[in-house]
Amino acid sequence: MAATSVPQLIAYAETVGYAGYRGLTTAGAPLFAWGLATGSPWMNSGVTSLTAVMAKTDLGGEAYVAQYGEKEYVDLVSAYSLYIGVASIVMAVVGFGKLAGKVPSSVKAGFKWGCELGVLSSALPNGLYAFGSSLKAAVATSALGDVVTAVKTAIPGSNGISGVANIVYAISHPQSWDLVAAALFVACASFILTAKNFLPKWMPPGSEVVIATAAATAFSVYSAYEGGVVGEIPTLDSDAGISLFGVIKIPVELMDVKALLNVPIAERCFDGSMVKLFITAAIFSGVNFLSIVGIASGFESDNDVPWSAPRELIAQGVSNLAAGAVGSAPVSGSMSRSLVSRMTGASSQMGCIVTALLWIYMMPYMSVMSPTPKAALSAVIVSAVAKNVIMPKKIMALKGTDFVVGVATAATTAITSPTIGFGVGCIFYVAISFVVVAPKKKTA
């Protein structure tokens, strides 16, 4: 599980909006904390495509990095993880865990599609272009740039519209693609999407990702690839890290938590309102928990593994507190990693703990990923969402007003932000339920 997740860790860090290596250096601590708190023998947590795009959109990642720099953005994301951790624990105490299953299926379907479109938009720049910034610059100087400006002016908080514009421009201007980067991207994505048809059955899920990433890395090394790559992966000094009892050294770099609490996150991202920050963090936590509910419910129905909603929501909170403490984006339950854990025969939470320790202690050897093309990592991300974005079966299966709610939620989520989209979807569902009244039966 540790090996098959490495490309995802780097790719999702890129999705958040900071250097890919941070996905490696910060993954161990949240998973370790999750292993201590969860009651599931198989469920794993970490930064996922959903949490990555939600964090980036809520915090206006690209604009924030451009204005304040990556270091301050890392502090911002870390602080947001802390707030989400606190919100998760508070929500568990007040009984939210039991309400999570009440979210309308139409809202969930639309929200999921809108988020997946956001994931796709975050991956395309580095997938089809040698450097993702070239796509963003092209969009800014095109007619789509005027549309983005107009939408953001009319609807404050519409950070998602930039991603939608990126998709439209990239698809409609194939002549602007970088030939080598696009070829790598298409080849890796195609292999990952079709590999299960010809790879040996004994290979664990995720093996296709490792193979595609390794092949792309080898190509980068031997062809002197000139496009975007992961780059240098810093390592801790020999004296750095956490020391236990003066004997055991854990090579994890801790953030200054007191300083994180003073990060001006409300002032810079939530119109100066702490109330808006807490509400957004609570919505993020609730949406996050839906992933955990889905994974745990699947294990319960398939393998008769019982689970406790309050305990898993607390586990989500604890792991997000750990994420904030080491500089990670918010984390949630990971379906792919959980399935790998089950398949490989894990029988207790020790599976998570051992995987976390492997990530932590293997960091000095991760420089092998430095020449990995970002186009290949973008392929990893796109392969996880492409099928549902192109053919949203759950939305298409909705009927009547549910279909309207699903489409409205999807559109709002894609154009504005995941938290706004989810909230609007729920409000729209309640409103349309009151407006639409079932016709009375005629009496003879």
Short mmCIF file of C-alpha atoms in Angstrom, two decimals:
data_model
loop_
_atom_site.label_atom_id
_atom_site.label_comp_id
_atom_site.label_asym_id
_atom_site.label_seq_id
_atom_site.Cartn_x
_atom_site.Cartn_y
_atom_site.Cartn_z
CA MET A 1 0.00 0.00 0.00
CA ALA A 2 2.86 2.38 0.82
CA ALA A 3 4.41 1.91 -2.63
CA THR A 4 1.24 2.15 -4.71
CA SER A 5 0.23 5.41 -3.03
CA VAL A 6 3.44 7.39 -3.64
CA PRO A 7 2.43 8.79 -7.08
CA GLN A 8 -0.96 9.81 -5.65
CA LEU A 9 0.68 11.63 -2.75
CA ILE A 10 2.73 13.76 -5.12
CA ALA A 11 -0.10 14.29 -7.60
CA TYR A 12 -2.62 15.42 -5.00
CA ALA A 13 -0.11 17.85 -3.47
CA GLU A 14 0.19 19.42 -6.91
CA THR A 15 -3.62 19.61 -6.99
CA VAL A 16 -3.65 21.48 -3.68
CA GLY A 17 -1.38 24.06 -5.27
CA TYR A 18 2.04 23.57 -3.71
CA ALA A 19 5.17 21.54 -4.49
CA GLY A 20 4.52 17.85 -5.07
CA TYR A 21 7.22 16.68 -2.66
CA ARG A 22 5.17 18.05 0.23
CA GLY A 23 2.70 15.25 -0.37
CA LEU A 24 5.45 12.79 0.54
CA THR A 25 6.89 14.63 3.51
CA THR A 26 3.52 15.21 5.21
CA ALA A 27 1.62 11.98 4.52
CA GLY A 28 2.88 9.83 7.38
CA ALA A 29 1.72 11.73 10.45
CA PRO A 30 -2.00 12.05 9.52
CA LEU A 31 -2.21 8.36 8.60
CA PHE A 32 -0.44 7.38 11.84
CA ALA A 33 -2.95 9.45 13.84
CA TRP A 34 -5.80 7.91 11.84
CA GLY A 35 -4.54 4.41 12.65
CA LEU A 36 -4.59 5.19 16.35
CA ALA A 37 -8.14 6.59 16.27
CA THR A 38 -10.11 4.59 13.70
CA GLY A 39 -12.05 1.44 14.50
CA SER A 40 -11.77 0.00 10.99
CA PRO A 41 -9.12 -2.62 10.18
CA TRP A 42 -8.92 -1.51 6.54
CA MET A 43 -9.94 2.10 6.14
CA ASN A 44 -7.09 4.48 5.23
CA SER A 45 -7.00 8.24 5.16
CA GLY A 46 -4.96 10.86 3.38
CA VAL A 47 -5.20 13.79 1.00
CA THR A 48 -7.56 12.75 -1.79
CA SER A 49 -8.55 14.36 -5.07
CA LEU A 50 -11.67 15.68 -3.33
CA THR A 51 -9.97 17.22 -0.30
CA ALA A 52 -7.22 18.65 -2.50
CA VAL A 53 -9.54 20.48 -4.87
CA MET A 54 -11.85 21.60 -2.04
CA ALA A 55 -8.96 23.11 -0.08
CA LYS A 56 -7.51 24.82 -3.13
CA THR A 57 -10.87 26.27 -4.15
CA ASP A 58 -11.94 27.36 -0.65
CA LEU A 59 -8.63 29.14 -0.12
CA GLY A 60 -8.20 30.52 -3.64
CA GLY A 61 -4.90 28.66 -3.97
CA GLU A 62 -3.51 30.04 -7.23
CA ALA A 63 -4.28 33.65 -6.43
CA TYR A 64 -2.95 33.26 -2.88
CA VAL A 65 0.37 31.79 -4.03
CA ALA A 66 0.73 34.53 -6.63
CA GLN A 67 0.18 37.24 -4.02
CA TYR A 68 1.84 35.84 -0.89
CA GLY A 69 4.15 33.02 -2.04
CA GLU A 70 4.14 29.26 -1.51
CA LYS A 71 5.52 29.30 2.04
CA GLU A 72 2.65 31.42 3.33
CA TYR A 73 0.21 29.26 1.34
CA VAL A 74 1.54 26.15 3.11
CA ASP A 75 0.88 27.90 6.43
CA LEU A 76 -2.61 28.79 5.25
CA VAL A 77 -3.45 25.22 4.20
CA SER A 78 -2.04 23.85 7.46
CA ALA A 79 -4.17 26.25 9.49
CA TYR A 80 -7.25 25.23 7.49
CA SER A 81 -6.54 21.59 8.31
CA LEU A 82 -6.50 22.48 12.00
CA TYR A 83 -9.86 24.22 11.79
CA ILE A 84 -11.33 21.25 9.91
CA GLY A 85 -9.95 18.90 12.56
CA VAL A 86 -11.59 20.89 15.35
CA ALA A 87 -14.86 21.13 13.41
CA SER A 88 -14.91 17.35 12.86
CA ILE A 89 -14.47 16.60 16.55
CA VAL A 90 -17.12 19.14 17.58
CA MET A 91 -19.55 17.71 15.02
CA ALA A 92 -18.92 14.20 16.33
CA VAL A 93 -19.70 15.32 19.87
CA VAL A 94 -22.99 16.96 18.83
CA GLY A 95 -24.11 13.89 16.89
CA PHE A 96 -23.54 14.89 13.27
CA GLY A 97 -22.26 11.43 12.44
CA LYS A 98 -25.78 10.02 12.58
CA LEU A 99 -27.10 12.74 10.25
CA ALA A 100 -24.49 12.28 7.51
CA GLY A 101 -26.51 9.55 5.83
CA LYS A 102 -29.48 11.90 5.42
CA VAL A 103 -27.90 13.97 2.63
CA PRO A 104 -30.11 13.64 -0.49
CA SER A 105 -28.65 11.39 -3.18
CA SER A 106 -29.29 14.07 -5.81
CA VAL A 107 -27.10 16.56 -3.91
CA LYS A 108 -24.36 13.98 -3.41
CA ALA A 109 -24.36 13.00 -7.08
CA GLY A 110 -24.20 16.60 -8.31
CA PHE A 111 -21.61 17.59 -5.75
CA LYS A 112 -19.37 14.66 -6.65
CA TRP A 113 -19.49 15.51 -10.36
CA GLY A 114 -18.77 19.19 -9.74
CA CYS A 115 -15.75 18.31 -7.59
CA GLU A 116 -14.46 15.82 -10.12
CA LEU A 117 -14.65 18.48 -12.82
CA GLY A 118 -12.55 20.65 -10.52
CA VAL A 119 -10.03 17.83 -10.15
CA LEU A 120 -9.88 17.50 -13.94
CA SER A 121 -9.33 21.24 -14.38
CA SER A 122 -6.45 21.19 -11.89
CA ALA A 123 -4.71 18.35 -13.74
CA LEU A 124 -5.03 19.49 -17.36
CA PRO A 125 -2.54 22.40 -17.24
CA ASN A 126 0.39 20.14 -16.33
CA GLY A 127 -0.96 17.29 -18.44
CA LEU A 128 -1.23 18.95 -21.83
CA TYR A 129 1.37 21.69 -21.46
CA ALA A 130 5.07 21.55 -20.61
CA PHE A 131 4.38 24.01 -17.82
CA GLY A 132 0.88 24.55 -16.44
CA SER A 133 1.35 28.29 -16.12
CA SER A 134 1.32 28.64 -19.91
CA LEU A 135 -2.33 27.53 -20.07
CA LYS A 136 -3.36 29.92 -17.33
CA ALA A 137 -1.61 32.80 -19.09
CA ALA A 138 -3.29 31.93 -22.39
CA VAL A 139 -6.74 31.84 -20.76
CA ALA A 140 -6.14 35.17 -19.04
CA THR A 141 -5.47 36.91 -22.36
CA SER A 142 -8.36 35.28 -24.23
CA ALA A 143 -12.07 36.03 -24.31
CA LEU A 144 -12.50 33.36 -21.62
CA GLY A 145 -10.45 35.56 -19.30
CA ASP A 146 -13.09 38.28 -19.60
CA VAL A 147 -15.81 35.74 -18.79
CA VAL A 148 -13.91 34.59 -15.70
CA THR A 149 -13.53 38.19 -14.51
CA ALA A 150 -17.21 38.92 -15.10
CA VAL A 151 -18.37 35.81 -13.20
CA LYS A 152 -16.05 36.48 -10.26
CA THR A 153 -17.30 40.05 -10.10
CA ALA A 154 -20.96 39.02 -10.21
CA ILE A 155 -20.60 36.01 -7.87
CA PRO A 156 -17.96 36.51 -5.17
CA GLY A 157 -16.17 33.28 -4.28
CA SER A 158 -16.50 31.80 -7.77
CA ASN A 159 -12.98 30.34 -7.80
CA GLY A 160 -14.09 27.29 -9.77
CA ILE A 161 -14.86 29.28 -12.91
CA SER A 162 -11.13 29.61 -13.61
CA GLY A 163 -10.82 25.82 -13.79
CA VAL A 164 -13.81 25.53 -16.09
CA ALA A 165 -12.25 28.13 -18.38
CA ASN A 166 -8.99 26.14 -18.41
CA ILE A 167 -10.85 23.03 -19.59
CA VAL A 168 -12.73 24.89 -22.33
CA TYR A 169 -9.59 26.58 -23.62
CA ALA A 170 -7.45 23.43 -23.55
CA ILE A 171 -10.04 21.34 -25.39
CA SER A 172 -10.75 24.02 -28.00
CA HIS A 173 -7.06 24.86 -28.65
CA PRO A 174 -5.25 21.53 -29.17
CA GLN A 175 -2.67 23.36 -31.29
CA SER A 176 -1.41 25.01 -28.10
CA TRP A 177 -0.52 21.70 -26.41
CA ASP A 178 3.08 20.67 -25.86
CA LEU A 179 3.61 17.58 -28.02
CA VAL A 180 5.84 15.61 -25.63
CA ALA A 181 3.92 16.47 -22.44
CA ALA A 182 0.56 15.71 -24.06
CA ALA A 183 1.86 12.39 -25.45
CA LEU A 184 3.12 11.37 -21.99
CA PHE A 185 -0.16 12.40 -20.43
CA VAL A 186 -2.33 10.49 -22.90
CA ALA A 187 -0.12 7.39 -22.83
CA CYS A 188 -0.05 7.19 -19.02
CA ALA A 189 -3.77 7.88 -18.62
CA SER A 190 -4.66 5.28 -21.28
CA PHE A 191 -2.46 2.66 -19.64
CA ILE A 192 -3.88 3.30 -16.16
CA LEU A 193 -7.48 3.18 -17.39
CA THR A 194 -7.05 -0.06 -19.36
CA ALA A 195 -4.33 -1.91 -17.40
CA LYS A 196 -6.74 -4.11 -15.46
CA ASN A 197 -7.64 -5.83 -18.74
CA PHE A 198 -4.15 -7.27 -19.21
CA LEU A 199 -2.14 -7.02 -15.97
CA PRO A 200 -1.90 -10.24 -13.88
CA LYS A 201 -4.76 -10.61 -11.40
CA TRP A 202 -2.36 -11.11 -8.50
CA MET A 203 -1.03 -7.56 -8.78
CA PRO A 204 -2.60 -5.22 -6.19
CA PRO A 205 -4.77 -2.25 -7.20
CA GLY A 206 -2.55 0.72 -7.87
CA SER A 207 0.17 -1.32 -9.55
CA GLU A 208 -0.76 0.25 -12.88
CA VAL A 209 -0.08 3.68 -11.37
CA VAL A 210 3.37 2.62 -10.18
CA ILE A 211 4.22 1.10 -13.57
CA ALA A 212 3.07 4.16 -15.55
CA THR A 213 4.87 6.57 -13.23
CA ALA A 214 8.08 4.51 -13.27
CA ALA A 215 8.05 4.32 -17.07
CA ALA A 216 7.48 8.09 -17.36
CA THR A 217 10.31 8.74 -14.89
CA ALA A 218 12.68 6.52 -16.88
CA PHE A 219 11.69 8.36 -20.06
CA SER A 220 12.37 11.70 -18.36
CA VAL A 221 15.85 10.59 -17.26
CA TYR A 222 16.99 9.05 -20.53
CA SER A 223 15.45 11.62 -22.87
CA ALA A 224 16.44 14.75 -20.91
CA TYR A 225 12.76 15.74 -20.69
CA GLU A 226 12.43 19.54 -20.57
CA GLY A 227 8.89 19.85 -19.25
CA GLY A 228 7.74 20.23 -15.65
CA VAL A 229 9.00 17.58 -13.19
CA VAL A 230 8.61 16.95 -9.45
CA GLY A 231 12.00 18.50 -8.79
CA GLU A 232 14.27 18.30 -5.79
CA ILE A 233 12.81 16.57 -2.74
CA PRO A 234 14.34 18.08 0.42
CA THR A 235 15.31 15.82 3.32
CA LEU A 236 15.50 16.65 7.01
CA ASP A 237 18.80 17.26 8.75
CA SER A 238 20.06 14.32 10.75
CA ASP A 239 19.31 16.16 14.01
CA ALA A 240 15.81 17.26 12.98
CA GLY A 241 12.55 15.52 13.78
CA ILE A 242 10.83 14.27 16.92
CA SER A 243 12.81 12.42 19.59
CA LEU A 244 11.03 9.91 21.82
CA PHE A 245 12.71 9.21 25.15
CA GLY A 246 15.99 10.37 23.64
CA VAL A 247 16.29 7.04 21.84
CA ILE A 248 13.81 6.87 18.92
CA LYS A 249 14.11 9.54 16.26
CA ILE A 250 11.06 10.18 14.05
CA PRO A 251 12.05 12.27 10.99
CA VAL A 252 8.94 14.47 10.90
CA GLU A 253 9.12 18.25 10.80
CA LEU A 254 6.46 19.93 12.94
CA MET A 255 4.90 23.27 12.15
CA ASP A 256 4.65 26.02 14.77
CA VAL A 257 1.04 25.37 15.76
CA LYS A 258 0.81 28.61 17.76
CA ALA A 259 1.90 30.54 14.68
CA LEU A 260 -0.66 28.68 12.55
CA LEU A 261 -3.45 29.88 14.82
CA ASN A 262 -2.36 33.43 14.00
CA VAL A 263 -2.42 32.92 10.23
CA PRO A 264 -4.86 35.54 8.83
CA ILE A 265 -7.00 32.93 7.12
CA ALA A 266 -10.32 34.64 7.90
CA GLU A 267 -9.07 38.05 6.79
CA ARG A 268 -7.58 36.85 3.51
CA CYS A 269 -9.98 34.09 2.46
CA PHE A 270 -13.31 34.51 4.24
CA ASP A 271 -14.07 38.24 4.07
CA GLY A 272 -12.70 38.81 7.56
CA SER A 273 -15.40 36.67 9.13
CA MET A 274 -14.48 33.95 11.64
CA VAL A 275 -18.11 32.80 11.47
CA LYS A 276 -17.79 32.22 7.72
CA LEU A 277 -14.51 30.37 8.31
CA PHE A 278 -16.07 28.05 10.90
CA ILE A 279 -19.14 27.40 8.75
CA THR A 280 -16.97 26.60 5.73
CA ALA A 281 -14.76 24.31 7.83
CA ALA A 282 -17.87 22.55 9.16
CA ILE A 283 -19.26 22.03 5.64
CA PHE A 284 -15.86 20.74 4.55
CA SER A 285 -15.85 18.33 7.49
CA GLY A 286 -19.35 17.10 6.73
CA VAL A 287 -18.60 16.57 3.05
CA ASN A 288 -15.35 14.83 3.99
CA PHE A 289 -17.22 12.48 6.25
CA LEU A 290 -19.49 11.35 3.43
CA SER A 291 -16.48 9.62 1.88
CA ILE A 292 -15.84 7.77 5.13
CA VAL A 293 -19.50 6.79 5.40
CA GLY A 294 -19.39 5.34 1.89
CA ILE A 295 -16.22 3.32 2.54
CA ALA A 296 -17.29 2.05 5.98
CA SER A 297 -20.81 1.16 4.76
CA GLY A 298 -19.30 -0.81 1.89
CA PHE A 299 -17.10 -2.83 4.23
CA GLU A 300 -20.08 -3.42 6.51
CA SER A 301 -22.27 -4.77 3.71
CA ASP A 302 -19.53 -6.75 1.94
CA ASN A 303 -17.55 -8.10 4.90
CA ASP A 304 -19.82 -7.63 7.92
CA VAL A 305 -17.38 -5.18 9.54
CA PRO A 306 -19.30 -2.96 12.00
CA TRP A 307 -18.38 0.69 12.41
CA SER A 308 -19.22 3.67 14.60
CA ALA A 309 -20.04 6.99 12.93
CA PRO A 310 -19.01 9.14 15.95
CA ARG A 311 -15.69 7.30 16.30
CA GLU A 312 -14.80 7.64 12.62
CA LEU A 313 -15.73 11.33 12.62
CA ILE A 314 -13.43 11.82 15.61
CA ALA A 315 -10.74 9.88 13.74
CA GLN A 316 -11.20 12.29 10.85
CA GLY A 317 -10.73 15.19 13.26
CA VAL A 318 -7.63 13.74 14.90
CA SER A 319 -5.98 12.98 11.56
CA ASN A 320 -6.69 16.52 10.32
CA LEU A 321 -5.15 17.98 13.46
CA ALA A 322 -2.07 15.88 12.75
CA ALA A 323 -2.18 17.04 9.11
CA GLY A 324 -2.15 20.67 10.17
CA ALA A 325 0.71 20.04 12.60
CA VAL A 326 3.02 18.77 9.83
CA GLY A 327 1.92 21.07 6.99
CA SER A 328 -0.50 18.82 5.14
CA ALA A 329 -3.73 19.65 3.35
CA PRO A 330 -6.96 18.29 4.87
CA VAL A 331 -7.37 14.51 4.77
CA SER A 332 -10.30 12.13 4.46
CA GLY A 333 -11.04 8.47 3.87
CA SER A 334 -9.36 7.10 0.74
CA MET A 335 -11.34 4.45 -1.12
CA SER A 336 -8.46 3.20 -3.28
CA ARG A 337 -5.99 2.85 -0.41
CA SER A 338 -8.62 1.22 1.80
CA LEU A 339 -9.37 -1.38 -0.87
CA VAL A 340 -5.66 -2.14 -1.24
CA SER A 341 -5.42 -2.56 2.54
CA ARG A 342 -8.28 -5.06 2.51
CA MET A 343 -6.88 -6.94 -0.48
CA THR A 344 -3.41 -7.31 1.04
CA GLY A 345 -4.85 -8.98 4.14
CA ALA A 346 -4.60 -6.30 6.83
CA SER A 347 -6.40 -7.42 9.97
CA SER A 348 -6.14 -4.39 12.24
CA GLN A 349 -5.35 -0.69 12.37
CA MET A 350 -1.67 -1.64 12.49
CA GLY A 351 -1.79 -1.69 8.69
CA CYS A 352 -2.24 2.10 8.68
CA ILE A 353 0.43 2.61 11.32
CA VAL A 354 3.02 0.49 9.51
CA THR A 355 2.29 2.21 6.19
CA ALA A 356 2.64 5.62 7.86
CA LEU A 357 6.00 4.66 9.36
CA LEU A 358 7.21 3.39 5.99
CA TRP A 359 6.33 6.74 4.39
CA ILE A 360 8.17 8.58 7.16
CA TYR A 361 11.34 6.50 7.25
CA MET A 362 11.64 5.99 3.48
CA MET A 363 11.75 9.74 2.75
CA PRO A 364 15.55 9.82 2.26
CA TYR A 365 15.07 7.49 -0.72
CA MET A 366 12.26 9.41 -2.40
CA SER A 367 14.63 11.47 -4.52
CA VAL A 368 14.09 8.77 -7.15
CA MET A 369 10.84 10.62 -7.92
CA SER A 370 12.56 13.97 -8.62
CA PRO A 371 12.65 13.54 -12.44
CA THR A 372 9.06 12.29 -12.64
CA PRO A 373 7.15 14.37 -15.26
CA LYS A 374 4.19 16.31 -13.94
CA ALA A 375 2.33 15.18 -17.06
CA ALA A 376 2.44 11.59 -15.74
CA LEU A 377 1.17 12.69 -12.32
CA SER A 378 -1.65 14.59 -14.01
CA ALA A 379 -2.55 11.35 -15.79
CA VAL A 380 -2.83 9.63 -12.41
CA ILE A 381 -5.31 12.28 -11.27
CA VAL A 382 -7.34 12.36 -14.47
CA SER A 383 -7.64 8.58 -14.64
CA ALA A 384 -9.42 8.64 -11.27
CA VAL A 385 -12.20 10.98 -12.43
CA ALA A 386 -12.36 10.95 -16.24
CA LYS A 387 -14.98 8.23 -16.67
CA ASN A 388 -17.49 9.84 -14.32
CA VAL A 389 -16.91 13.35 -15.67
CA ILE A 390 -17.55 12.20 -19.23
CA MET A 391 -20.48 9.93 -18.33
CA PRO A 392 -22.07 10.98 -15.00
CA LYS A 393 -24.22 7.89 -14.58
CA LYS A 394 -25.55 8.80 -11.14
CA ILE A 395 -26.78 12.19 -12.33
CA MET A 396 -28.28 10.73 -15.49
CA ALA A 397 -30.13 8.15 -13.39
CA LEU A 398 -31.94 10.89 -11.45
CA LYS A 399 -35.54 11.68 -12.39
CA GLY A 400 -37.75 14.74 -12.21
CA THR A 401 -36.87 17.32 -9.57
CA ASP A 402 -33.99 15.18 -8.33
CA PHE A 403 -32.34 15.58 -11.72
CA VAL A 404 -32.81 19.35 -11.53
CA VAL A 405 -31.27 19.43 -8.05
CA GLY A 406 -28.38 17.25 -9.16
CA VAL A 407 -27.56 19.40 -12.19
CA ALA A 408 -27.91 22.64 -10.20
CA THR A 409 -25.60 21.31 -7.48
CA ALA A 410 -23.07 20.13 -10.06
CA ALA A 411 -23.02 23.46 -11.89
CA THR A 412 -22.79 25.54 -8.71
CA THR A 413 -20.01 23.35 -7.31
CA ALA A 414 -18.01 23.55 -10.54
CA ILE A 415 -18.35 27.31 -11.00
CA THR A 416 -18.09 28.54 -7.40
CA SER A 417 -16.54 26.19 -4.81
CA PRO A 418 -17.31 22.76 -3.32
CA THR A 419 -18.51 24.15 0.00
CA ILE A 420 -20.76 26.76 -1.63
CA GLY A 421 -22.03 24.19 -4.12
CA PHE A 422 -22.88 21.67 -1.41
CA GLY A 423 -24.69 24.28 0.67
CA VAL A 424 -26.64 25.63 -2.31
CA GLY A 425 -27.55 22.09 -3.34
CA CYS A 426 -29.01 21.28 0.08
CA ILE A 427 -30.94 24.56 0.22
CA PHE A 428 -32.25 24.06 -3.32
CA TYR A 429 -33.37 20.52 -2.47
CA VAL A 430 -35.33 21.73 0.56
CA ALA A 431 -36.84 24.66 -1.37
CA ILE A 432 -37.93 22.57 -4.35
CA SER A 433 -39.40 19.94 -2.00
CA PHE A 434 -41.70 22.59 -0.55
CA VAL A 435 -42.61 24.08 -3.92
CA VAL A 436 -43.38 20.85 -5.72
CA VAL A 437 -46.55 19.41 -4.24
CA ALA A 438 -47.83 16.03 -5.32
CA PRO A 439 -51.15 16.34 -7.18
CA LYS A 440 -54.19 15.31 -5.24
CA LYS A 441 -56.10 12.28 -6.41
CA LYS A 442 -59.49 13.04 -7.95
CA THR A 443 -62.49 11.63 -6.13
CA ALA A 444 -65.45 10.21 -7.97
#
